[in-house]
Short mmCIF file of C-alpha atoms and ligand atoms in Angstrom, two decimals:
data_model
loop_
_atom_site.label_atom_id
_atom_site.label_comp_id
_atom_site.label_asym_id
_atom_site.label_seq_id
_atom_site.Cartn_x
_atom_site.Cartn_y
_atom_site.Cartn_z
CA MET N 13 -31.17 26.98 35.26
CA SER N 14 -32.66 28.62 38.16
CA PRO N 15 -31.12 27.91 41.81
CA THR N 16 -34.53 26.68 42.58
CA ARG N 17 -34.24 23.65 40.37
CA THR N 18 -31.18 21.91 41.85
CA ALA N 19 -31.25 18.07 41.88
CA GLU N 20 -30.63 16.32 44.87
CA HIS N 21 -29.12 13.21 42.92
CA PRO N 22 -27.84 13.02 39.50
CA ILE N 23 -30.60 13.17 36.90
CA GLN N 24 -30.69 14.28 33.37
CA ALA N 25 -31.31 18.04 32.75
CA GLN N 26 -34.64 17.69 30.98
CA PHE N 27 -36.59 17.17 34.42
CA THR N 28 -35.36 20.31 36.22
CA GLU N 29 -35.30 22.58 32.88
CA ARG N 30 -39.11 21.82 32.43
CA TRP N 31 -41.18 24.41 34.09
CA SER N 32 -44.59 26.11 33.68
CA PRO N 33 -44.36 29.54 32.77
CA ARG N 34 -47.24 31.86 32.25
CA ALA N 35 -45.73 34.36 29.83
CA PHE N 36 -45.97 33.33 26.28
CA THR N 37 -45.22 35.20 23.18
CA GLY N 38 -48.47 34.30 21.31
CA GLU N 39 -46.60 32.54 18.63
CA ALA N 40 -48.85 29.68 17.18
CA LEU N 41 -47.59 26.25 17.71
CA PRO N 42 -47.18 24.50 14.18
CA LEU N 43 -49.40 21.45 13.90
CA ALA N 44 -46.35 19.40 13.11
CA THR N 45 -44.80 20.35 16.40
CA LEU N 46 -47.89 19.47 18.37
CA GLN N 47 -47.99 15.98 16.39
CA SER N 48 -44.41 15.58 17.75
CA LEU N 49 -45.65 16.31 21.39
CA PHE N 50 -48.47 13.77 20.75
CA GLU N 51 -46.05 11.25 19.67
CA ALA N 52 -44.15 11.33 22.66
CA ALA N 53 -47.23 11.04 24.70
CA ARG N 54 -48.18 8.04 22.62
CA TRP N 55 -45.22 6.01 24.16
CA ALA N 56 -46.35 6.42 27.72
CA PRO N 57 -46.98 3.18 29.64
CA SER N 58 -50.68 2.43 30.52
CA ALA N 59 -52.46 -0.51 32.36
CA PHE N 60 -53.44 -3.19 29.79
CA ASN N 61 -51.77 -0.88 27.27
CA ALA N 62 -55.33 0.55 27.00
CA GLN N 63 -53.79 4.09 26.18
CA PRO N 64 -56.96 5.85 27.73
CA TRP N 65 -55.54 9.47 27.12
CA ARG N 66 -57.59 11.54 24.81
CA PHE N 67 -56.36 15.03 23.61
CA VAL N 68 -58.53 17.78 22.06
CA TYR N 69 -56.54 20.70 20.84
CA GLY N 70 -56.88 24.19 19.48
CA LEU N 71 -54.10 26.10 17.72
CA ALA N 72 -53.78 29.80 18.29
CA GLY N 73 -55.95 31.83 16.14
CA THR N 74 -58.33 29.17 15.42
CA PRO N 75 -62.19 28.74 16.51
CA ALA N 76 -61.16 25.46 18.48
CA PHE N 77 -58.62 27.47 20.48
CA ALA N 78 -61.36 29.97 21.29
CA THR N 79 -63.90 27.12 22.50
CA LEU N 80 -61.14 25.70 24.77
CA PHE N 81 -60.05 29.37 25.94
CA ASP N 82 -63.69 30.02 26.84
CA THR N 83 -63.78 27.60 29.30
CA LEU N 84 -60.68 28.59 31.36
CA ALA N 85 -61.02 30.39 34.58
CA PRO N 86 -60.56 34.06 34.25
CA ALA N 87 -57.17 33.66 36.39
CA ASN N 88 -55.98 31.59 33.74
CA GLN N 89 -57.42 33.54 30.87
CA ALA N 90 -55.46 36.33 32.20
CA TRP N 91 -52.15 34.75 30.73
CA ALA N 92 -53.28 31.85 28.40
CA HIS N 93 -54.42 34.14 25.68
CA ARG N 94 -51.09 34.22 24.46
CA ALA N 95 -50.46 30.55 24.32
CA GLY N 96 -49.64 28.87 21.02
CA ALA N 97 -52.15 26.07 21.55
CA LEU N 98 -54.48 24.81 24.15
CA VAL N 99 -55.04 21.01 24.88
CA ALA N 100 -57.73 19.40 26.82
CA VAL N 101 -56.53 16.23 28.37
CA ILE N 102 -59.32 13.75 28.95
CA SER N 103 -59.23 10.04 29.84
CA ALA N 104 -61.59 7.10 28.97
CA THR N 105 -62.63 5.46 32.20
CA GLN N 106 -63.52 2.24 30.68
CA PHE N 107 -61.81 -0.09 28.20
CA THR N 108 -62.85 -3.19 26.37
CA ALA N 109 -60.04 -6.00 26.36
CA ALA N 110 -59.29 -7.85 23.11
CA CYS N 111 -60.89 -11.02 24.34
CA LYS N 112 -64.01 -9.41 25.74
CA THR N 113 -67.09 -7.64 24.16
CA GLU N 114 -68.14 -5.72 27.19
CA PRO N 115 -66.30 -2.47 28.54
CA GLN N 116 -64.66 -2.74 31.92
CA ALA N 117 -63.73 0.00 34.43
CA LEU N 118 -60.28 1.35 33.99
CA GLY N 119 -58.96 2.23 37.47
CA SER N 120 -55.77 3.63 36.12
CA HIS N 121 -57.19 6.06 33.57
CA ALA N 122 -56.05 9.29 35.58
CA PHE N 123 -52.62 7.83 36.30
CA ASP N 124 -52.12 6.82 32.59
CA ALA N 125 -53.44 10.19 31.09
CA GLY N 126 -50.93 11.80 33.54
CA ALA N 127 -48.04 9.85 32.41
CA ALA N 128 -48.97 10.74 28.68
CA TRP N 129 -49.20 14.47 29.66
CA ALA N 130 -45.86 14.30 31.48
CA LEU N 131 -44.08 12.96 28.22
CA LEU N 132 -45.81 15.54 26.19
CA ALA N 133 -44.38 18.30 28.37
CA LEU N 134 -40.86 16.89 28.30
CA GLN N 135 -40.87 16.79 24.71
CA ALA N 136 -42.18 20.32 24.33
CA GLN N 137 -39.29 21.32 26.44
CA ALA N 138 -36.97 19.44 24.32
CA LEU N 139 -38.04 21.31 21.28
CA GLY N 140 -38.05 24.72 22.66
CA TRP N 141 -41.47 25.06 23.88
CA HIS N 142 -43.21 25.33 27.36
CA THR N 143 -46.34 23.86 28.73
CA HIS N 144 -48.48 24.89 31.48
CA ALA N 145 -51.09 22.52 33.02
CA MET N 146 -54.35 24.07 34.53
CA GLY N 147 -57.04 22.67 36.72
CA GLY N 148 -58.67 25.92 36.65
CA PHE N 149 -61.56 25.56 33.92
CA ASP N 150 -65.43 24.87 33.75
CA ARG N 151 -65.58 21.18 33.65
CA ASP N 152 -69.33 21.35 32.64
CA ARG N 153 -68.99 23.99 29.94
CA LEU N 154 -65.82 22.15 28.56
CA ARG N 155 -67.78 18.86 28.56
CA THR N 156 -70.68 20.38 26.56
CA ALA N 157 -68.56 22.43 24.39
CA LEU N 158 -66.26 19.35 23.10
CA GLY N 159 -69.16 16.88 23.19
CA VAL N 160 -67.05 14.56 25.91
CA PRO N 161 -69.27 11.42 26.82
CA GLU N 162 -69.60 10.55 30.38
CA THR N 163 -67.68 7.65 30.06
CA HIS N 164 -64.76 9.90 29.95
CA ALA N 165 -63.17 12.28 32.61
CA LEU N 166 -61.63 15.65 32.16
CA GLN N 167 -58.45 15.72 33.66
CA ALA N 168 -56.68 19.10 32.87
CA MET N 169 -56.07 21.87 30.24
CA VAL N 170 -52.64 22.63 28.88
CA ALA N 171 -51.42 25.71 27.37
CA ILE N 172 -48.32 25.42 25.26
CA GLY N 173 -46.31 28.17 23.86
CA ARG N 174 -42.98 30.04 23.38
CA LEU N 175 -41.57 31.55 26.47
CA GLY N 176 -42.27 35.31 26.59
CA ASP N 177 -41.48 38.28 28.56
CA ALA N 178 -42.70 38.37 32.14
CA ALA N 179 -43.44 42.06 31.67
CA THR N 180 -46.24 41.11 29.48
CA LEU N 181 -48.07 39.43 32.56
CA PRO N 182 -50.57 41.12 34.75
CA GLU N 183 -48.64 42.59 37.82
CA ALA N 184 -49.81 40.00 40.36
CA LEU N 185 -48.25 37.12 38.12
CA ARG N 186 -45.01 38.76 37.29
CA ALA N 187 -43.50 37.76 40.67
CA ARG N 188 -44.62 34.10 40.29
CA GLU N 189 -42.72 33.81 37.09
CA VAL N 190 -39.90 31.85 38.21
CA PRO N 191 -39.42 28.16 38.26
CA SER N 192 -40.54 26.58 41.35
CA PRO N 193 -38.53 24.54 43.98
CA ARG N 194 -39.38 20.88 45.20
CA ARG N 195 -39.76 19.23 48.60
CA PRO N 196 -36.92 17.03 49.29
CA GLN N 197 -37.17 13.24 48.75
CA THR N 198 -36.97 12.52 52.40
CA GLU N 199 -40.78 13.97 52.70
CA TRP N 200 -42.20 11.57 50.32
CA ALA N 201 -40.06 8.42 49.61
CA ALA N 202 -39.59 5.71 52.48
CA GLU N 203 -38.32 2.36 52.74
CA GLY N 204 -40.71 -0.29 53.75
CA ARG N 205 -43.29 1.61 55.52
CA PHE N 206 -45.61 4.59 55.04
CA SER N 207 -44.22 7.18 57.41
CA PHE N 208 -45.28 10.55 56.11
CA GLY N 209 -48.04 11.29 58.66
CA GLY N 210 -51.69 11.46 57.89
C1 FMN Z 330 -53.27 19.21 37.16
C2 FMN Z 330 -52.66 20.58 37.21
C3 FMN Z 330 -53.43 21.52 37.59
C4 FMN Z 330 -52.74 22.89 37.26
N1 FMN Z 330 -53.61 24.10 37.51
C5 FMN Z 330 -53.19 25.27 37.45
C6 FMN Z 330 -53.94 26.25 37.17
O1 FMN Z 330 -55.23 26.32 36.98
N2 FMN Z 330 -53.37 27.56 36.95
C7 FMN Z 330 -52.04 27.72 36.94
O2 FMN Z 330 -51.53 28.89 36.90
N3 FMN Z 330 -51.12 26.67 37.19
C8 FMN Z 330 -51.67 25.50 37.32
N4 FMN Z 330 -50.89 24.36 37.44
C9 FMN Z 330 -49.40 24.57 37.44
C10 FMN Z 330 -48.71 24.05 38.73
O3 FMN Z 330 -48.98 25.14 39.60
C11 FMN Z 330 -47.13 24.03 38.50
O4 FMN Z 330 -47.08 22.71 37.45
C12 FMN Z 330 -46.47 23.64 39.67
O5 FMN Z 330 -46.47 24.79 40.67
C13 FMN Z 330 -45.01 23.11 39.53
O6 FMN Z 330 -44.42 24.05 38.84
P1 FMN Z 330 -43.60 23.68 37.42
O7 FMN Z 330 -44.62 23.09 36.50
O8 FMN Z 330 -43.07 25.00 36.94
O9 FMN Z 330 -42.53 23.00 37.91
C14 FMN Z 330 -51.35 23.07 37.36
C15 FMN Z 330 -50.52 21.92 37.14
C16 FMN Z 330 -51.25 20.62 37.21
C17 FMN Z 330 -50.34 19.48 36.99
#
């Protein structure tokens, strides 16, 4: 793995090995593999075990892929066209407890959907695929195109693919096609008191 991905403390290699490339081969992600990725997401923890994550996917070469792709920002379309699948990550902002009839707000919906996406990404990496989350997409267009009700929030789009050759990328992206480093723990973990500045 890249020297930029050195752990400060002992961890399993899966965490530093996962990274988000933009160069994909264009190989379509088999549905069965995508279902394994969703299966990993399925076991994420969530408040009240409400499991508020929702995924809408399109496999490469299908109309569903084209629908999702059309909503991406041009800067993301420039490389995501070679993804093997696109997945919209959506979260339910309300849930109805087993003992209730009315839905209640679910304050943790984004946190829980984030946990599910992280497990999906790690499972993809373990199976020889890469993921790349994107916040750059047109939320109004995606909501309309997929028919997402207002009770649900659009969190991110995810490209999944086989790692390709960086030479296939637009020139501006080629130099960025390296696993990124991380800030040291001392900048964001502290004992007992918030001591990170405003
Ligand atoms: C919510 C979210 C939104 C992101 N949006 C974009 C995006 O629009 N375009 C892009 O190229 N990368 C995007 N990224 C990728 C991040 O830049 C990347 O995950 C980060 O730099 C860490 O690198 P790594 O995933 O390779 O470890 C996004 C990641 C996340 C989690």
